[in-house]
mmCIF file with all atom_site columns, C-alpha atoms in Angstrom:
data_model
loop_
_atom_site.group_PDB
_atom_site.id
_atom_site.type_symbol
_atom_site.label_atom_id
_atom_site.label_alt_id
_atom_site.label_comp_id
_atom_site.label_asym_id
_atom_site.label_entity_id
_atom_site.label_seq_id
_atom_site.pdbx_PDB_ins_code
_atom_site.Cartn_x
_atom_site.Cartn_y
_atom_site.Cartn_z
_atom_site.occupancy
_atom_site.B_iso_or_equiv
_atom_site.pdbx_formal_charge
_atom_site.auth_seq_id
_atom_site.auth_comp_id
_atom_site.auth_asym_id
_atom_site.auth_atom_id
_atom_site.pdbx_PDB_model_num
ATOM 1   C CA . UNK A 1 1   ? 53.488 61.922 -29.281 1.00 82.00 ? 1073 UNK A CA 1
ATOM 2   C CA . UNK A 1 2   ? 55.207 58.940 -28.363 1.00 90.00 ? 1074 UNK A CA 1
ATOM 3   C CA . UNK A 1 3   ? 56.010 58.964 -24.692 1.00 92.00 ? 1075 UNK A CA 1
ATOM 4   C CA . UNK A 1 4   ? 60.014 58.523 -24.320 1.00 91.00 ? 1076 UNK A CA 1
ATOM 5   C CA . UNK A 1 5   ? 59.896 55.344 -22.286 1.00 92.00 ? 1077 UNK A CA 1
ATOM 6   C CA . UNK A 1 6   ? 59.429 53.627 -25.456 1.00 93.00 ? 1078 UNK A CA 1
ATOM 7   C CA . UNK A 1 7   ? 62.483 55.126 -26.977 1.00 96.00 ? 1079 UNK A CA 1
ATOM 8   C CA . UNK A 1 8   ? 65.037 52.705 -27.494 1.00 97.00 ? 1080 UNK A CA 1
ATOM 9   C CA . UNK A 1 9   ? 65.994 48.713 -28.339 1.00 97.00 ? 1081 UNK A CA 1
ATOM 10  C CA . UNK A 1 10  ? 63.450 46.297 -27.192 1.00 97.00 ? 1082 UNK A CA 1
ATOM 11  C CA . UNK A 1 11  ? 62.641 42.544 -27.915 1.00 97.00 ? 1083 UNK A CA 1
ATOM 12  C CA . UNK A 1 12  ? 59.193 41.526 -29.425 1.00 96.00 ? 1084 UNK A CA 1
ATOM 13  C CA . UNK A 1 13  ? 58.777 37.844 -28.743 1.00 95.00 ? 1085 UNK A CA 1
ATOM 14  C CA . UNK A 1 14  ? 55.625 37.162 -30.890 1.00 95.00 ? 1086 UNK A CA 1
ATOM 15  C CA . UNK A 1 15  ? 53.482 38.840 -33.982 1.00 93.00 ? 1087 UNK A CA 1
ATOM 16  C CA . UNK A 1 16  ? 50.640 39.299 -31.135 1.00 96.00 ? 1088 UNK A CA 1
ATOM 17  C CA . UNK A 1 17  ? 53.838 41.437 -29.361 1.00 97.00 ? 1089 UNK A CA 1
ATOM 18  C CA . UNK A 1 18  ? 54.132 43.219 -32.283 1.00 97.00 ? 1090 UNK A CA 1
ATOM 19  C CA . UNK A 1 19  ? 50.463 44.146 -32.583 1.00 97.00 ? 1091 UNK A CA 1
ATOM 20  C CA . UNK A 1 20  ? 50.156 44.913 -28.960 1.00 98.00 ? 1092 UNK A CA 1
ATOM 21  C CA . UNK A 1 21  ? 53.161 47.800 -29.384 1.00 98.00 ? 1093 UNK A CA 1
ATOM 22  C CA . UNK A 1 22  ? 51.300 49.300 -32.096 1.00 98.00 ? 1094 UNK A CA 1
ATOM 23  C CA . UNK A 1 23  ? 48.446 49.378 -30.192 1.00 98.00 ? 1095 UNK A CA 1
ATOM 24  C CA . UNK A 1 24  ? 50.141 50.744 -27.419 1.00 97.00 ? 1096 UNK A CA 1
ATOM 25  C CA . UNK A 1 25  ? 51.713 53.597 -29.190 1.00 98.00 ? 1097 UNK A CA 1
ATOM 26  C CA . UNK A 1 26  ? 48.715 53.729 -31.572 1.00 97.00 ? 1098 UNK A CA 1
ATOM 27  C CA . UNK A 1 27  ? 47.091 55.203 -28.483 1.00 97.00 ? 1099 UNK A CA 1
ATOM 28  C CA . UNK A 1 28  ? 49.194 57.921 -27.786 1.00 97.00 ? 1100 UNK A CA 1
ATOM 29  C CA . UNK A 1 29  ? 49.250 59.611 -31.163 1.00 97.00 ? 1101 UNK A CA 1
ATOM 30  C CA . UNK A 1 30  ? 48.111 62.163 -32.300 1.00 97.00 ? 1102 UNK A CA 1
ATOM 31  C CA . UNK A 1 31  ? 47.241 64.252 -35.674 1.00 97.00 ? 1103 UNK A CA 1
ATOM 32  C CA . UNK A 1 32  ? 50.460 65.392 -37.449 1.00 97.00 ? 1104 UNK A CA 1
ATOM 33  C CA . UNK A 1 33  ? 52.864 62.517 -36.394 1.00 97.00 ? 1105 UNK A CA 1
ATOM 34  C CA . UNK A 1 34  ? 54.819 60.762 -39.041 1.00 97.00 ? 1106 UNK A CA 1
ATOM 35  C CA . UNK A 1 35  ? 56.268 57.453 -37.806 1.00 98.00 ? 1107 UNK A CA 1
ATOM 36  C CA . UNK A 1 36  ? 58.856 55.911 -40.913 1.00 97.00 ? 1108 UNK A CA 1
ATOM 37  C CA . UNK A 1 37  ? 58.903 52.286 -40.341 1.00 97.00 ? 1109 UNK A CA 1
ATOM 38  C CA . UNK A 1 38  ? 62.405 50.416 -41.800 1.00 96.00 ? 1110 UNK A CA 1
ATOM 39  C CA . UNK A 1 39  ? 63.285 46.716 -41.673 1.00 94.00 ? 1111 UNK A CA 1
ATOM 40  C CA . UNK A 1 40  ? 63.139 43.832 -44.261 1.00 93.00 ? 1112 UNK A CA 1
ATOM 41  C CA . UNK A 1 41  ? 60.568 41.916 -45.492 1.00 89.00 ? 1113 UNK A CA 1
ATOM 42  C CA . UNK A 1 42  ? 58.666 39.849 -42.905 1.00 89.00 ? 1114 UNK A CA 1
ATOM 43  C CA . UNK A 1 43  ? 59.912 42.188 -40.148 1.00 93.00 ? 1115 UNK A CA 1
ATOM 44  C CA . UNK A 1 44  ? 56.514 42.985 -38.821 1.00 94.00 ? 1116 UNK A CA 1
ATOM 45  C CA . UNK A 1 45  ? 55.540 46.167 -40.633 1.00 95.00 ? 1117 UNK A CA 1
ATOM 46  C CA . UNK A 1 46  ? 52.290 45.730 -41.161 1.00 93.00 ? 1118 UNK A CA 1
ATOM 47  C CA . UNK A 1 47  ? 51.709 43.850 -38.133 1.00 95.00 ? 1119 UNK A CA 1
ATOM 48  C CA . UNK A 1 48  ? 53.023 46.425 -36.036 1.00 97.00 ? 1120 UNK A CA 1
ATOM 49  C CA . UNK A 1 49  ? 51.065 49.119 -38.247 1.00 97.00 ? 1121 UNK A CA 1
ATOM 50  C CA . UNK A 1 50  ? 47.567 46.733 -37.321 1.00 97.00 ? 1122 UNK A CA 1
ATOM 51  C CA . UNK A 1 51  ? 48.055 47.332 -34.059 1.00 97.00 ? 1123 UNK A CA 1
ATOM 52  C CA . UNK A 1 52  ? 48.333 51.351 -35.002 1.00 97.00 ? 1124 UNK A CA 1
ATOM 53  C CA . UNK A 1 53  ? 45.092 51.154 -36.434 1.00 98.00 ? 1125 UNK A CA 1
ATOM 54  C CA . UNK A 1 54  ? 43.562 49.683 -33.549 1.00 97.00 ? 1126 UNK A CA 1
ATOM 55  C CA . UNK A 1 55  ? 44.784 51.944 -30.690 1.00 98.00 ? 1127 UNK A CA 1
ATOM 56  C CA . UNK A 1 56  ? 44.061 54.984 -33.121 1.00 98.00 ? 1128 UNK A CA 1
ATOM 57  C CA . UNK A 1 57  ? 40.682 53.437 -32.809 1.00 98.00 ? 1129 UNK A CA 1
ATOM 58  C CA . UNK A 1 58  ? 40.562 54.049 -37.179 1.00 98.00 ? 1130 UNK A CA 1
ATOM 59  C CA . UNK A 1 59  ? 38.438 51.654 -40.120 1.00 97.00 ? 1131 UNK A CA 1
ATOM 60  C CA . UNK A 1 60  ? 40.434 48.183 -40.923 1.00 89.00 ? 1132 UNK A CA 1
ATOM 61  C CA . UNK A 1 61  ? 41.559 45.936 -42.160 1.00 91.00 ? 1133 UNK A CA 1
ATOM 62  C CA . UNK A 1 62  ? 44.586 47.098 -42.403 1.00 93.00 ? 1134 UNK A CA 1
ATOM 63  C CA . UNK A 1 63  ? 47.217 45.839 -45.238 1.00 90.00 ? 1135 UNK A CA 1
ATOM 64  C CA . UNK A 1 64  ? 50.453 46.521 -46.948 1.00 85.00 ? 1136 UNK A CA 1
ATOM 65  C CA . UNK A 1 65  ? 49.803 48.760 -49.329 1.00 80.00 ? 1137 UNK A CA 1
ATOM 66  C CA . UNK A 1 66  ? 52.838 47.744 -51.686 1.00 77.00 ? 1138 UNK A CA 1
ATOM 67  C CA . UNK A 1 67  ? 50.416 47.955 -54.912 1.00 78.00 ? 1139 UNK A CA 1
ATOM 68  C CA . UNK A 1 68  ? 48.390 50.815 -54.165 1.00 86.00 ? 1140 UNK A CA 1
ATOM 69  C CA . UNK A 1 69  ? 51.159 52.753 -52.609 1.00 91.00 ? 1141 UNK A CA 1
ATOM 70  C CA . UNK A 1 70  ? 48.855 54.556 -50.332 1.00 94.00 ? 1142 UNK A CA 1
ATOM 71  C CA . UNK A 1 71  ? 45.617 54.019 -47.790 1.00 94.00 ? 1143 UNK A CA 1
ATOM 72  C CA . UNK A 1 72  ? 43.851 56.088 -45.891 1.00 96.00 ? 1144 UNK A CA 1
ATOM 73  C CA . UNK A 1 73  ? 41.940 54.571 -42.578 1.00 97.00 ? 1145 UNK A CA 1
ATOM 74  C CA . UNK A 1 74  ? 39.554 56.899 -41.403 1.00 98.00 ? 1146 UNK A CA 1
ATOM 75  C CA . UNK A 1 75  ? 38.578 57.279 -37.726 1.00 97.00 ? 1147 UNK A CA 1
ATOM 76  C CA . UNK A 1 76  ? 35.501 55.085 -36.396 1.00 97.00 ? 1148 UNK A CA 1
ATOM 77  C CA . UNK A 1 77  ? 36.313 57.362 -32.899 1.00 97.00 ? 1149 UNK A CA 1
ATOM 78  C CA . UNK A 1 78  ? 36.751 61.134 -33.806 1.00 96.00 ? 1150 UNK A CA 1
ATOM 79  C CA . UNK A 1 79  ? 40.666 60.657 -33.516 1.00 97.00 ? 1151 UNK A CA 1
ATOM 80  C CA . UNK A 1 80  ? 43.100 61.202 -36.897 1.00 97.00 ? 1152 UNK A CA 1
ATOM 81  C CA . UNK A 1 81  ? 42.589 59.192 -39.591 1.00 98.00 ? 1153 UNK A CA 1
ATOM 82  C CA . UNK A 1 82  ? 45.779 56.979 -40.260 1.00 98.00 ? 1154 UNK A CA 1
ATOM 83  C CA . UNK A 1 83  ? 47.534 57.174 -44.115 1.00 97.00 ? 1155 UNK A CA 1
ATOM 84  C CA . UNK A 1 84  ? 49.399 53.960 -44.175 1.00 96.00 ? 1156 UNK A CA 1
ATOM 85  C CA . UNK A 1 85  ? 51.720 54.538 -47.071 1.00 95.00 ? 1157 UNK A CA 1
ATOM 86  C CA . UNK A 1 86  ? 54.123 52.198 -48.947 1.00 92.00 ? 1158 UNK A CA 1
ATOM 87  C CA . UNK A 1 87  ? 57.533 54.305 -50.358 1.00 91.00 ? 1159 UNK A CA 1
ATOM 88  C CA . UNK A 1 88  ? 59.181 51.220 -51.538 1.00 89.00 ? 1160 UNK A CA 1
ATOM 89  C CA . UNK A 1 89  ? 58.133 51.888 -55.497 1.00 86.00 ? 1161 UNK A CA 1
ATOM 90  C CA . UNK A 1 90  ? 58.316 55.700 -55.149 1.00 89.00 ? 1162 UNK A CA 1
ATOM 91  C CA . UNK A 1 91  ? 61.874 57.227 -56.660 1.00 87.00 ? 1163 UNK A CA 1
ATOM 92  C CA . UNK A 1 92  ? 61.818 60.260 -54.366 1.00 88.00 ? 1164 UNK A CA 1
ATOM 93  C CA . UNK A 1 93  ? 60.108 62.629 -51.466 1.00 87.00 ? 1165 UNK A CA 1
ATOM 94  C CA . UNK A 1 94  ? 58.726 64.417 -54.806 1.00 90.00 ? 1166 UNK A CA 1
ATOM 95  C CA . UNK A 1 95  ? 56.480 61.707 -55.685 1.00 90.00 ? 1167 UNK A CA 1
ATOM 96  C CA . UNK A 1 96  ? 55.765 60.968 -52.024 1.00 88.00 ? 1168 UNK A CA 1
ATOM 97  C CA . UNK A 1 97  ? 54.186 64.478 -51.917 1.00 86.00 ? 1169 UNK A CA 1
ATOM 98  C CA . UNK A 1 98  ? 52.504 64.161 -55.045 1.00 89.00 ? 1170 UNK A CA 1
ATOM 99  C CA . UNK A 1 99  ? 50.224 61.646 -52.937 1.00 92.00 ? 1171 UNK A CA 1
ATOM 100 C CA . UNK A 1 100 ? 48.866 64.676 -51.357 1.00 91.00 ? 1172 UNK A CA 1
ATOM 101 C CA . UNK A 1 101 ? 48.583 63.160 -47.835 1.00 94.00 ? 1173 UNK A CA 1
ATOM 102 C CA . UNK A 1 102 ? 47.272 65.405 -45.159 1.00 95.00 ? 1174 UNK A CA 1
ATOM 103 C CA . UNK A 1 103 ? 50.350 65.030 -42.729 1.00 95.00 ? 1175 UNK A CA 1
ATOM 104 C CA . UNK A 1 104 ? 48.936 67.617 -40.800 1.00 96.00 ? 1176 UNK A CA 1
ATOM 105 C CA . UNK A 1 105 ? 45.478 66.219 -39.659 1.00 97.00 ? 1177 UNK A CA 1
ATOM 106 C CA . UNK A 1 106 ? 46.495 62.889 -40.070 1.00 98.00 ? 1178 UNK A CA 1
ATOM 107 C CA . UNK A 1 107 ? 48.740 60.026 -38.856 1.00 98.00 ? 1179 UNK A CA 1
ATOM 108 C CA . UNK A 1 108 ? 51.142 59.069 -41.636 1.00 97.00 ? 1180 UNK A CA 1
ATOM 109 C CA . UNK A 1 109 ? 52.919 55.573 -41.514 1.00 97.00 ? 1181 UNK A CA 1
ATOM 110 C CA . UNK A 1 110 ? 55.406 55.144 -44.090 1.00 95.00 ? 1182 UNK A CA 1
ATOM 111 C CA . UNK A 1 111 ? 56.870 52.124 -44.403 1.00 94.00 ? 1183 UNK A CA 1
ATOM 112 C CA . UNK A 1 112 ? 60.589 51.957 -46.501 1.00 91.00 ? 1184 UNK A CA 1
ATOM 113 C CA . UNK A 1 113 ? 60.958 55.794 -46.745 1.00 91.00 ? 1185 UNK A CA 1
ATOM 114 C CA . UNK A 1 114 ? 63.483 56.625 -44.512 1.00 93.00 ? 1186 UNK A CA 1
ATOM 115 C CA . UNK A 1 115 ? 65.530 58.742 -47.253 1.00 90.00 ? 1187 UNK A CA 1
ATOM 116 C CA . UNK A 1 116 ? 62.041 60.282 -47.877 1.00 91.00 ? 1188 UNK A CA 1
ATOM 117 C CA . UNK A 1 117 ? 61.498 61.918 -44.415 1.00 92.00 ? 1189 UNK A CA 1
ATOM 118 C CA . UNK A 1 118 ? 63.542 64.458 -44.100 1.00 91.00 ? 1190 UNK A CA 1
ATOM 119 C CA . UNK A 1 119 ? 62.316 66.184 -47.236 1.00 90.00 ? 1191 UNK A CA 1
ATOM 120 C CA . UNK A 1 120 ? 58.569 65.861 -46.107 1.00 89.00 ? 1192 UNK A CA 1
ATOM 121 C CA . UNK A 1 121 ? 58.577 66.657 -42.400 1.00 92.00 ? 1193 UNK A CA 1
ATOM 122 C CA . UNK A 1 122 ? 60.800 68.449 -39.589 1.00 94.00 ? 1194 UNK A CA 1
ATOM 123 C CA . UNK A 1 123 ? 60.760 65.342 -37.008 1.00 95.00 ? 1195 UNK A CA 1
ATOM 124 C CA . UNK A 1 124 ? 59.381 61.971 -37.047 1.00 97.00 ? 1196 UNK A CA 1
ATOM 125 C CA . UNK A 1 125 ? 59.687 58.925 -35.809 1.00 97.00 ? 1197 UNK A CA 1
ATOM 126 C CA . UNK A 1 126 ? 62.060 56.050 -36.816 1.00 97.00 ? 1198 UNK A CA 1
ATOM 127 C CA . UNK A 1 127 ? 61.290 52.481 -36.153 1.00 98.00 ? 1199 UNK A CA 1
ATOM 128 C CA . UNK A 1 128 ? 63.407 49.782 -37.372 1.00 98.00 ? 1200 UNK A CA 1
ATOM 129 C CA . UNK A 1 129 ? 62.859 46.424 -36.964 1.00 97.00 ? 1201 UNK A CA 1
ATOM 130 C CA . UNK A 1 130 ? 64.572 43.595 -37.519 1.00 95.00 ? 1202 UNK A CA 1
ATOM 131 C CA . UNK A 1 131 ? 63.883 40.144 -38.018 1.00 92.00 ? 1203 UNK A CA 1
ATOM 132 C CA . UNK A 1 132 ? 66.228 36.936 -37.565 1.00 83.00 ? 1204 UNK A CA 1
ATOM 133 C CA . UNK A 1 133 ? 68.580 35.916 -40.748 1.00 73.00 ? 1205 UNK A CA 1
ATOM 134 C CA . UNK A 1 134 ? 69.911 32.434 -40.913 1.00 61.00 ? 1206 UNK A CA 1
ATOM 135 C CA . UNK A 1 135 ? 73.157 31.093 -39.488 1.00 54.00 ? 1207 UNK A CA 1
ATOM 136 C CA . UNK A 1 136 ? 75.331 32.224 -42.403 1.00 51.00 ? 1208 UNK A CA 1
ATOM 137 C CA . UNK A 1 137 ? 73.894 35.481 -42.468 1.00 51.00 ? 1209 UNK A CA 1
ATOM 138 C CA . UNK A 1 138 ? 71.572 35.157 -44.969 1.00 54.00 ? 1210 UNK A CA 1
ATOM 139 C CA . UNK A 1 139 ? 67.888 36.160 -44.705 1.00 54.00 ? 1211 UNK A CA 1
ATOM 140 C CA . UNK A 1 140 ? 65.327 33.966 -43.482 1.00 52.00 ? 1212 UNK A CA 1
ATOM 141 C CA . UNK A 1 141 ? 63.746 32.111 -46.117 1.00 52.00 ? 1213 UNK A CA 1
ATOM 142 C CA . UNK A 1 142 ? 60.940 33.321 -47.964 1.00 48.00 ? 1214 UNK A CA 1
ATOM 143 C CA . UNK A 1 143 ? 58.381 30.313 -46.401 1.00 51.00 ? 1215 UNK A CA 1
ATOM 144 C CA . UNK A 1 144 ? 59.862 31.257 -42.618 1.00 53.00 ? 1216 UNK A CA 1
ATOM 145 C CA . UNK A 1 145 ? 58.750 35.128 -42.922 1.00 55.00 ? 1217 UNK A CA 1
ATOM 146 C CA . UNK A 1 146 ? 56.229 34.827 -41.387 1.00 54.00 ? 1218 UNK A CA 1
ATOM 147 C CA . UNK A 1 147 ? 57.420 32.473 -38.540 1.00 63.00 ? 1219 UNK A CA 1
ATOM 148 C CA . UNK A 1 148 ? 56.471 33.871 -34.935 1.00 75.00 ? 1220 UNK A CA 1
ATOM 149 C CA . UNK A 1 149 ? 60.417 34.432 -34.405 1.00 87.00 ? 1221 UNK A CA 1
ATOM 150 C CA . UNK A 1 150 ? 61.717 37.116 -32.086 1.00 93.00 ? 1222 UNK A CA 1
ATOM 151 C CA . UNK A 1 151 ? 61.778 40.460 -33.540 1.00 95.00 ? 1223 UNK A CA 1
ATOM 152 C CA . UNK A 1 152 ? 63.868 43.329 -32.056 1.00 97.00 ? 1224 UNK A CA 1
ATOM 153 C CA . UNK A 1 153 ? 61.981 46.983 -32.631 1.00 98.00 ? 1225 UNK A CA 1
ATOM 154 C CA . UNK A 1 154 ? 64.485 50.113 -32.167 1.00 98.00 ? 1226 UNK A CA 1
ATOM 155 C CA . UNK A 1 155 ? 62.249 53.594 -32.027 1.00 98.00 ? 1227 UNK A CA 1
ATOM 156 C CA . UNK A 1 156 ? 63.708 56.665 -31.998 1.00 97.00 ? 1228 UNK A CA 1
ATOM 157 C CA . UNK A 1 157 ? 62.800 60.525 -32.823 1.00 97.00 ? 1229 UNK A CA 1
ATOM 158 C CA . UNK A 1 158 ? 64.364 61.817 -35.039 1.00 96.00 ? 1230 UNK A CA 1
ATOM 159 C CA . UNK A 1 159 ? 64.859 65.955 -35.974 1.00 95.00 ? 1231 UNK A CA 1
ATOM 160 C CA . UNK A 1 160 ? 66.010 67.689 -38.946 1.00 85.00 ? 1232 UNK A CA 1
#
């Protein structure tokens, strides 16, 4: 359970930022949470999902699972084991449960499946973030994703 003071808007400066909220919120969960992650490419997904892994205290390294849709991290501590899952290729919640992830024992990061949640849990928690887009509007390009750019994380809970 995420406690409420991190409900809310905040600015990451850095990628290490990033990290250090996961880790920081990595420590307070527990089996059976679902956090849905939703922002853009280069947002700071995965980063923010590294820094999970290491306050869940689970095995690394930790990557975006875009081609193998799903990975499991198992727990080097005796805490959950973390399923790190990528929606962005599924069609539907249907094939999302057809991954047979333990949500129950486990803590499930989804990244891109916040039309999915709803239909696989009662409550969750929703984390957008958002990443700078260039003066016109238009996203940052491709080479600059990864530049160590302000971010702005919004986490809220969320229940059906």
């Amino acid at each position: 359970m995420i406690d409420p003071a991190f409900l809310g808007r905040r600015e990451i400066a850095t990628s290490d930022d990033m990290e250090h909220l996961g880790l920081v919120i990595g420590e307070q969960l527990e089996p059976g949470d679902l956090l849905v992650l939703t922002g853009p490419l280069g947002a700071g997904k995965t980063t923010f999902t590294r820094g999970l892994a290491e306050g869940l205290g689970v095995r690394g390294p930790v990557q975006s699972p875009t081609f193998v849709i799903a990975r499991t991290h198992p727990s080097l501590v005796g805490r959950a084991p973390l399923v790190h899952v990528d929606a962005y290729r599924l069609g539907s919640a249907a094939e999302l449960d057809d991954l047979d992830i333990d949500f129950a024992r486990s803590v499930v990061v989804v990244e891109w499946g916040r039309d999915m949640a709803s239909s696989i849990a009662d409550g969750w928690w929703d984390i957008e973030l958002e990443r700078p887009v260039g003066a016109a509007g238009d996203d940052v390009a491709d080479e600059d994703l990864d530049a160590d750019a302000p971010r702005t994380v919004i986490i809220e809970r969320v229940e059906r």
